[in-house]
Amino acid sequence: MFADLHLHTLFSDGTYTPAGLVDAAVAAGLSEIALTDHDTVDGWEEVSAHAEQAGLAFVPGTELTAELNGRELHILGYYVDSAHPELAGELRSAQEIRCRRVREMVARLNDLNIAISVDAVLEAARCRAPGRPHVARALVAAGFCTSLDEAFERYLKKDRPGWVPKPKMSVTKALRLIHAAGGVAVIAHPGLNHDDRLVGRLARMGFDGIECRHPKHSPAATARYEEMARELGLVATGGSDCHGTTKNRPTIGTVRIPRSWVDALRQRVAERRAEARKAAKAAKAAGPDAPQINAGADACPASPPASPPTPEAQESGSIP
Ligand code: AMP
Ligand code: FE
Ligand code: FE
Ligand code: ZN
């Protein structure tokens, strides 16, 4: 009974199809998976349908790119209402920014006499949230690089000739959006931020969880983040951040978390939504002239979709 709460597909920069992801999850012995594609929720429907067929529970998620003091932070939003107008609008705008950025990156590469076309990149990407990996794939396909790593090293890493900065929303805004859409916000792979003081700061801002387990976290870092989650009263999560075969071998199955952690995450969602309903009720009772409290979460389903227990769980009745 293990879960992976951080997975990508070809709806952003992964290589898995929905069916391929679910097959890989089954092969890795997982019973529950979250889809957390960058800046999109486009894959939810198909992945959840395949997951259901395979008897896996599905956790809806997305990975937002945000900024705090000029630093890029990734934020996982789980159980958000994908139809929430403000969230949907922000995702659309992040996707437009991504497409514009791909155009600019290709233009810079063209200036270096690297003949790849925007149409070829976008046609091959076939998703609404394209990024550097898609440009890297085009560089390899056209023979300008022999590997994705080389494409990043030579052209696409920060300050390399094909690199274009990506405008990002503030962390405060990302957090507010996720909560307004009835979801919970988790600090993705804090080990990649190289500054653990940020964790406490983000916790004080109102984050709900820390992604403690991640392939890039050492055992010591994992233990440290699990301890921080306990001390700060945050939910601990984890996932393989698998992008399929984008980078070497797929990491799915190398990082997994017990079902009880996912239950704690769902509990947090229920608490957040109850708080939002209470605040909305209080605001209503105070009358129309009272200051408005953001009651966005009230428009969301009353409780998060319960993951169906697997036959195994029903038999043993236990949570690992
Ligand atoms: P972007 O969001 O467009 O800035 O692209 C960032 C994405 O590039 C990350 O989420 C990774 O999936 C991917 N990435 C970063 N470095 C590499 C690399 N060396 N090889 C392949 N993919 C990479
Ligand atoms: Fe990625
Ligand atoms: Fe990330
Ligand atoms: Zn990721």
Tab-separated table of C-alpha atoms and ligand atoms in Angstrom:
chain	number	residue	atom	x	y	z
A	1	MET	CA	0.000	0.000	0.000
A	2	PHE	CA	2.334	2.709	-1.238
A	3	ALA	CA	1.806	5.970	-3.040
A	4	ASP	CA	3.794	8.266	-5.313
A	5	LEU	CA	2.589	11.860	-5.101
A	6	HIS	CA	4.817	13.470	-7.729
A	7	LEU	CA	4.544	12.291	-11.345
A	8	HIS	CA	4.671	13.862	-14.803
A	9	THR	CA	3.285	12.826	-18.204
A	10	LEU	CA	3.370	14.183	-21.735
A	11	PHE	CA	0.714	16.687	-20.684
A	12	SER	CA	3.766	18.675	-19.521
A	13	ASP	CA	7.411	17.626	-19.831
A	14	GLY	CA	7.187	13.899	-19.096
A	15	THR	CA	7.272	11.115	-21.667
A	16	TYR	CA	4.533	8.855	-20.265
A	17	THR	CA	1.118	8.576	-21.853
A	18	PRO	CA	-1.654	8.211	-19.240
A	19	ALA	CA	-1.780	4.447	-19.884
A	20	GLY	CA	2.025	4.203	-19.801
A	21	LEU	CA	2.197	5.998	-16.462
A	22	VAL	CA	-0.399	3.727	-14.903
A	23	ASP	CA	1.352	0.610	-16.271
A	24	ALA	CA	4.643	1.829	-14.803
A	25	ALA	CA	2.951	2.530	-11.455
A	26	VAL	CA	1.452	-0.951	-11.369
A	27	ALA	CA	4.828	-2.482	-12.271
A	28	ALA	CA	6.423	-0.461	-9.447
A	29	GLY	CA	3.906	-1.939	-6.989
A	30	LEU	CA	2.146	1.358	-6.243
A	31	SER	CA	-1.481	1.507	-5.151
A	32	GLU	CA	-2.000	5.247	-5.360
A	33	ILE	CA	-0.602	7.927	-7.705
A	34	ALA	CA	-0.805	11.682	-8.050
A	35	LEU	CA	-0.448	13.485	-11.353
A	36	THR	CA	1.489	16.725	-10.881
A	37	ASP	CA	2.262	18.044	-14.342
A	38	HIS	CA	3.752	21.544	-14.532
A	39	ASP	CA	1.168	24.339	-14.807
A	40	THR	CA	-1.635	22.103	-16.067
A	41	VAL	CA	-4.403	19.762	-15.005
A	42	ASP	CA	-4.990	18.511	-18.552
A	43	GLY	CA	-3.998	14.913	-17.805
A	44	TRP	CA	-6.306	14.336	-14.816
A	45	GLU	CA	-9.209	12.873	-16.711
A	46	GLU	CA	-7.271	10.324	-18.709
A	47	VAL	CA	-4.869	9.317	-15.953
A	48	SER	CA	-7.654	8.912	-13.403
A	49	ALA	CA	-9.661	6.782	-15.865
A	50	HIS	CA	-6.674	4.489	-16.495
A	51	ALA	CA	-5.863	4.407	-12.791
A	52	GLU	CA	-9.395	3.371	-11.940
A	53	GLN	CA	-9.278	0.580	-14.508
A	54	ALA	CA	-6.051	-0.688	-12.978
A	55	GLY	CA	-7.397	-0.451	-9.412
A	56	LEU	CA	-5.133	2.448	-8.416
A	57	ALA	CA	-6.357	5.429	-6.420
A	58	PHE	CA	-5.806	8.803	-8.094
A	59	VAL	CA	-4.774	12.056	-6.429
A	60	PRO	CA	-5.249	15.155	-8.606
A	61	GLY	CA	-2.380	17.637	-8.482
A	62	THR	CA	-0.308	20.201	-10.329
A	63	GLU	CA	3.172	21.665	-9.909
A	64	LEU	CA	3.275	25.458	-10.052
A	65	THR	CA	6.433	27.481	-10.591
A	66	ALA	CA	6.645	30.439	-8.244
A	67	GLU	CA	9.143	32.973	-7.028
A	68	LEU	CA	10.292	34.202	-3.646
A	69	ASN	CA	12.948	36.936	-3.557
A	70	GLY	CA	14.112	36.105	-7.061
A	71	ARG	CA	14.408	32.425	-6.279
A	72	GLU	CA	12.419	29.796	-8.203
A	73	LEU	CA	10.317	27.535	-6.019
A	74	HIS	CA	8.093	24.661	-7.085
A	75	ILE	CA	4.776	24.246	-5.338
A	76	LEU	CA	2.576	21.191	-5.476
A	77	GLY	CA	-1.162	21.849	-5.302
A	78	TYR	CA	-3.325	18.814	-4.526
A	79	TYR	CA	-7.099	18.408	-4.740
A	80	VAL	CA	-7.611	21.835	-6.283
A	81	ASP	CA	-10.893	22.415	-8.098
A	82	SER	CA	-9.756	22.499	-11.723
A	83	ALA	CA	-12.824	24.553	-12.666
A	84	HIS	CA	-12.043	27.322	-10.170
A	85	PRO	CA	-12.083	30.403	-12.443
A	86	GLU	CA	-9.051	32.157	-10.965
A	87	LEU	CA	-6.908	29.020	-10.911
A	88	ALA	CA	-7.993	28.072	-14.434
A	89	GLY	CA	-7.147	31.604	-15.607
A	90	GLU	CA	-3.700	31.524	-13.990
A	91	LEU	CA	-2.934	28.120	-15.490
A	92	ARG	CA	-3.917	29.434	-18.912
A	93	SER	CA	-1.696	32.427	-18.475
A	94	ALA	CA	1.255	30.284	-17.272
A	95	GLN	CA	0.757	28.096	-20.363
A	96	GLU	CA	0.767	31.146	-22.664
A	97	ILE	CA	3.978	32.318	-21.005
A	98	ARG	CA	5.493	28.875	-21.619
A	99	CYS	CA	4.561	28.929	-25.320
A	100	ARG	CA	5.954	32.461	-25.762
A	101	ARG	CA	9.128	31.406	-24.014
A	102	VAL	CA	9.579	28.419	-26.314
A	103	ARG	CA	9.276	30.803	-29.278
A	104	GLU	CA	11.909	33.105	-27.797
A	105	MET	CA	14.279	30.235	-27.016
A	106	VAL	CA	13.978	28.932	-30.565
A	107	ALA	CA	14.578	32.452	-31.937
A	108	ARG	CA	17.773	32.726	-29.873
A	109	LEU	CA	18.949	29.362	-31.122
A	110	ASN	CA	18.112	30.353	-34.706
A	111	ASP	CA	20.346	33.417	-34.203
A	112	LEU	CA	23.154	30.947	-33.491
A	113	ASN	CA	22.428	29.265	-36.840
A	114	ILE	CA	20.713	26.355	-35.151
A	115	ALA	CA	17.929	25.553	-37.557
A	116	ILE	CA	15.020	24.215	-35.515
A	117	SER	CA	11.502	25.513	-35.944
A	118	VAL	CA	8.961	26.586	-33.357
A	119	ASP	CA	6.325	24.594	-35.191
A	120	ALA	CA	8.404	21.428	-34.970
A	121	VAL	CA	8.953	21.934	-31.230
A	122	LEU	CA	5.303	22.638	-30.468
A	123	GLU	CA	4.053	19.936	-32.821
A	124	ALA	CA	6.228	17.345	-31.084
A	125	ALA	CA	5.303	18.684	-27.631
A	126	ARG	CA	1.545	18.487	-28.303
A	127	CYS	CA	0.775	19.896	-24.870
A	128	ARG	CA	-0.316	23.218	-23.480
A	129	ALA	CA	2.591	23.473	-21.040
A	130	PRO	CA	5.743	23.133	-23.167
A	131	GLY	CA	9.164	23.998	-21.801
A	132	ARG	CA	12.885	23.578	-22.140
A	133	PRO	CA	12.756	19.771	-22.323
A	134	HIS	CA	10.742	20.062	-25.541
A	135	VAL	CA	13.306	22.425	-27.044
A	136	ALA	CA	16.028	20.021	-25.871
A	137	ARG	CA	14.280	17.129	-27.614
A	138	ALA	CA	14.154	19.140	-30.852
A	139	LEU	CA	17.890	19.893	-30.566
A	140	VAL	CA	18.607	16.183	-30.226
A	141	ALA	CA	16.167	15.175	-32.985
A	142	ALA	CA	17.770	17.636	-35.406
A	143	GLY	CA	21.253	16.363	-34.537
A	144	PHE	CA	22.556	19.521	-32.864
A	145	CYS	CA	23.106	17.650	-29.591
A	146	THR	CA	23.544	13.993	-28.788
A	147	SER	CA	21.615	14.028	-25.500
A	148	LEU	CA	19.111	16.094	-23.541
A	149	ASP	CA	21.778	16.724	-20.940
A	150	GLU	CA	24.061	18.157	-23.593
A	151	ALA	CA	21.218	20.362	-24.863
A	152	PHE	CA	20.696	21.759	-21.361
A	153	GLU	CA	24.433	22.120	-20.679
A	154	ARG	CA	25.229	23.886	-23.931
A	155	TYR	CA	22.120	25.898	-24.627
A	156	LEU	CA	19.253	25.790	-22.166
A	157	LYS	CA	20.604	26.048	-18.624
A	158	LYS	CA	20.405	29.411	-16.914
A	159	ASP	CA	22.636	31.969	-18.673
A	160	ARG	CA	23.399	29.667	-21.616
A	161	PRO	CA	22.756	31.194	-25.079
A	162	GLY	CA	19.294	29.679	-25.590
A	163	TRP	CA	18.033	30.359	-22.083
A	164	VAL	CA	15.118	32.718	-21.573
A	165	PRO	CA	13.937	33.618	-18.067
A	166	LYS	CA	10.412	32.576	-17.185
A	167	PRO	CA	8.116	35.112	-15.523
A	168	LYS	CA	6.687	33.508	-12.400
A	169	MET	CA	3.904	34.272	-9.975
A	170	SER	CA	4.810	35.081	-6.382
A	171	VAL	CA	4.727	32.307	-3.809
A	172	THR	CA	2.033	34.220	-1.920
A	173	LYS	CA	-0.147	34.263	-4.995
A	174	ALA	CA	0.385	30.568	-5.751
A	175	LEU	CA	-0.508	29.693	-2.171
A	176	ARG	CA	-3.615	31.859	-2.184
A	177	LEU	CA	-4.728	30.385	-5.519
A	178	ILE	CA	-4.373	26.790	-4.337
A	179	HIS	CA	-6.297	27.498	-1.145
A	180	ALA	CA	-8.965	29.509	-2.960
A	181	ALA	CA	-9.463	26.529	-5.275
A	182	GLY	CA	-10.032	24.265	-2.264
A	183	GLY	CA	-6.668	22.507	-2.409
A	184	VAL	CA	-3.595	22.143	-0.243
A	185	ALA	CA	-0.100	23.462	-0.969
A	186	VAL	CA	3.052	21.413	-0.518
A	187	ILE	CA	6.651	22.661	-0.791
A	188	ALA	CA	8.151	20.561	-3.610
A	189	HIS	CA	11.651	19.064	-3.226
A	190	PRO	CA	12.941	21.568	-0.642
A	191	GLY	CA	16.391	19.991	-0.931
A	192	LEU	CA	16.744	21.534	-4.395
A	193	ASN	CA	16.309	25.021	-2.908
A	194	HIS	CA	19.548	24.707	-0.906
A	195	ASP	CA	18.216	26.771	1.970
A	196	ASP	CA	16.251	25.018	4.695
A	197	ARG	CA	15.350	28.312	6.372
A	198	LEU	CA	12.842	28.739	3.558
A	199	VAL	CA	10.869	25.773	4.876
A	200	GLY	CA	10.033	27.521	8.163
A	201	ARG	CA	9.257	30.709	6.310
A	202	LEU	CA	6.882	28.966	3.917
A	203	ALA	CA	5.249	27.130	6.819
A	204	ARG	CA	4.511	30.469	8.474
A	205	MET	CA	3.013	31.711	5.208
A	206	GLY	CA	0.433	28.919	5.426
A	207	PHE	CA	1.814	25.975	3.463
A	208	ASP	CA	0.253	22.621	4.301
A	209	GLY	CA	3.026	20.157	3.620
A	210	ILE	CA	6.630	19.354	2.816
A	211	GLU	CA	7.734	16.933	0.122
A	212	CYS	CA	10.138	15.058	2.364
A	213	ARG	CA	10.887	12.087	0.131
A	214	HIS	CA	12.317	12.844	-3.320
A	215	PRO	CA	15.006	11.161	-5.444
A	216	LYS	CA	17.319	14.162	-5.002
A	217	HIS	CA	17.068	14.079	-1.183
A	218	SER	CA	19.744	12.146	0.697
A	219	PRO	CA	18.583	9.889	3.547
A	220	ALA	CA	19.801	12.563	5.993
A	221	ALA	CA	17.855	15.304	4.182
A	222	THR	CA	14.734	13.135	4.099
A	223	ALA	CA	14.962	12.522	7.849
A	224	ARG	CA	15.515	16.244	8.448
A	225	TYR	CA	12.431	17.228	6.416
A	226	GLU	CA	10.287	14.587	8.113
A	227	GLU	CA	11.354	16.039	11.457
A	228	MET	CA	10.624	19.584	10.245
A	229	ALA	CA	7.161	18.501	9.083
A	230	ARG	CA	6.443	17.086	12.557
A	231	GLU	CA	7.759	20.177	14.345
A	232	LEU	CA	5.947	22.629	12.093
A	233	GLY	CA	2.690	20.680	12.094
A	234	LEU	CA	2.820	20.118	8.330
A	235	VAL	CA	1.865	17.049	6.346
A	236	ALA	CA	4.787	14.975	5.042
A	237	THR	CA	4.583	13.856	1.413
A	238	GLY	CA	6.882	12.361	-1.186
A	239	GLY	CA	7.182	11.233	-4.744
A	240	SER	CA	9.558	10.179	-7.475
A	241	ASP	CA	9.138	13.324	-9.659
A	242	CYS	CA	9.320	10.838	-12.507
A	243	HIS	CA	9.343	12.339	-16.008
A	244	GLY	CA	9.487	8.964	-17.747
A	245	THR	CA	12.591	8.536	-19.876
A	246	THR	CA	13.361	12.271	-20.075
A	247	LYS	CA	16.364	11.882	-17.837
A	248	ASN	CA	18.036	8.477	-17.789
A	249	ARG	CA	15.921	5.738	-16.246
A	250	PRO	CA	12.443	6.417	-14.930
A	251	THR	CA	12.566	7.120	-11.197
A	252	ILE	CA	9.063	5.797	-10.533
A	253	GLY	CA	9.158	3.249	-7.711
A	254	THR	CA	12.369	4.625	-6.191
A	255	VAL	CA	10.435	6.899	-3.834
A	256	ARG	CA	7.156	5.935	-2.224
A	257	ILE	CA	5.165	6.875	0.823
A	258	PRO	CA	2.729	4.989	3.052
A	259	ARG	CA	-0.998	5.328	2.482
A	260	SER	CA	-1.348	6.914	5.939
A	261	TRP	CA	0.574	9.977	4.661
A	262	VAL	CA	-1.910	10.413	1.813
A	263	ASP	CA	-4.777	10.050	4.290
A	264	ALA	CA	-3.209	12.852	6.358
A	265	LEU	CA	-3.020	14.991	3.213
A	266	ARG	CA	-6.723	14.375	2.506
A	267	GLN	CA	-7.534	15.180	6.129
A	268	ARG	CA	-5.763	18.492	5.675
A	269	VAL	CA	-7.879	19.211	2.590
A	270	ALA	CA	-11.049	18.563	4.570
A	271	GLU	CA	-9.840	20.851	7.379
A	272	ARG	CA	-8.949	23.670	4.980
A	273	ARG	CA	-12.367	23.467	3.317
A	274	ALA	CA	-14.177	23.408	6.656
A	275	GLU	CA	-12.246	26.529	7.725
A	276	ALA	CA	-13.144	28.288	4.476
A	277	ARG	CA	-16.837	27.432	4.879
A	278	LYS	CA	-16.802	28.726	8.437
A	279	ALA	CA	-15.151	31.977	7.380
A	280	ALA	CA	-17.649	32.432	4.553
A	281	LYS	CA	-20.557	31.811	6.933
A	282	ALA	CA	-19.194	34.315	9.446
A	283	ALA	CA	-18.750	36.895	6.702
A	284	LYS	CA	-22.329	36.354	5.533
A	285	ALA	CA	-23.669	36.654	9.080
A	286	ALA	CA	-21.775	39.923	9.528
A	287	GLY	CA	-23.850	41.414	6.717
A	288	PRO	CA	-23.177	42.854	3.291
A	289	ASP	CA	-21.198	45.820	4.621
A	290	ALA	CA	-18.699	43.661	6.477
A	291	PRO	CA	-15.274	43.184	4.886
A	292	GLN	CA	-15.301	40.236	2.455
A	293	ILE	CA	-13.344	37.140	3.298
A	294	ASN	CA	-12.194	35.019	0.400
A	295	ALA	CA	-14.705	32.212	0.295
A	296	GLY	CA	-13.473	30.608	-2.895
A	297	ALA	CA	-13.163	27.155	-1.378
A	298	ASP	CA	-16.849	27.193	-0.563
A	299	ALA	CA	-17.548	26.691	-4.260
A	300	CYS	CA	-15.599	23.431	-4.225
A	301	PRO	CA	-16.938	19.963	-3.555
A	302	ALA	CA	-17.581	19.568	0.169
A	303	SER	CA	-15.011	16.859	0.652
A	304	PRO	CA	-12.090	15.554	-1.366
A	305	PRO	CA	-12.823	12.556	-3.519
A	306	ALA	CA	-12.253	9.555	-1.300
A	307	SER	CA	-9.815	7.124	-2.819
A	308	PRO	CA	-11.455	3.743	-3.189
A	309	PRO	CA	-9.838	1.187	-0.933
A	310	THR	CA	-7.978	-1.462	-2.864
A	311	PRO	CA	-9.136	-5.064	-2.425
A	312	GLU	CA	-6.006	-5.662	-0.344
A	313	ALA	CA	-6.916	-2.894	2.110
A	314	GLN	CA	-10.469	-4.120	2.371
A	315	GLU	CA	-9.214	-7.573	3.277
A	316	SER	CA	-6.673	-6.547	5.883
A	317	GLY	CA	-8.412	-3.350	7.013
A	318	SER	CA	-4.997	-1.906	7.761
A	319	ILE	CA	-3.181	1.206	6.661
A	320	PRO	CA	0.544	0.652	6.234
B	1	AMP	P1	11.192	24.723	-17.743
B	1	AMP	O1	10.012	24.516	-16.856
B	1	AMP	O2	10.814	24.950	-19.147
B	1	AMP	O3	12.161	25.761	-17.241
B	1	AMP	O4	11.986	23.340	-17.752
B	1	AMP	C1	12.364	22.753	-16.526
B	1	AMP	C2	12.298	21.257	-16.680
B	1	AMP	O5	13.424	20.834	-17.436
B	1	AMP	C3	12.412	20.506	-15.367
B	1	AMP	O6	11.147	20.298	-14.808
B	1	AMP	C4	13.001	19.202	-15.799
B	1	AMP	O7	11.937	18.328	-16.139
B	1	AMP	C5	13.755	19.514	-17.080
B	1	AMP	N1	15.226	19.439	-16.995
B	1	AMP	C6	16.058	20.220	-16.274
B	1	AMP	N2	17.352	19.855	-16.494
B	1	AMP	C7	17.332	18.810	-17.367
B	1	AMP	C8	18.333	18.001	-17.992
B	1	AMP	N3	19.640	18.179	-17.757
B	1	AMP	N4	17.924	17.028	-18.846
B	1	AMP	C9	16.615	16.843	-19.104
B	1	AMP	N5	15.619	17.593	-18.545
B	1	AMP	C10	15.962	18.559	-17.690
B	2	FE	FE	9.698	18.871	-15.104
B	3	FE	FE	9.895	20.506	-9.567
B	4	ZN	ZN	8.097	17.768	-10.848
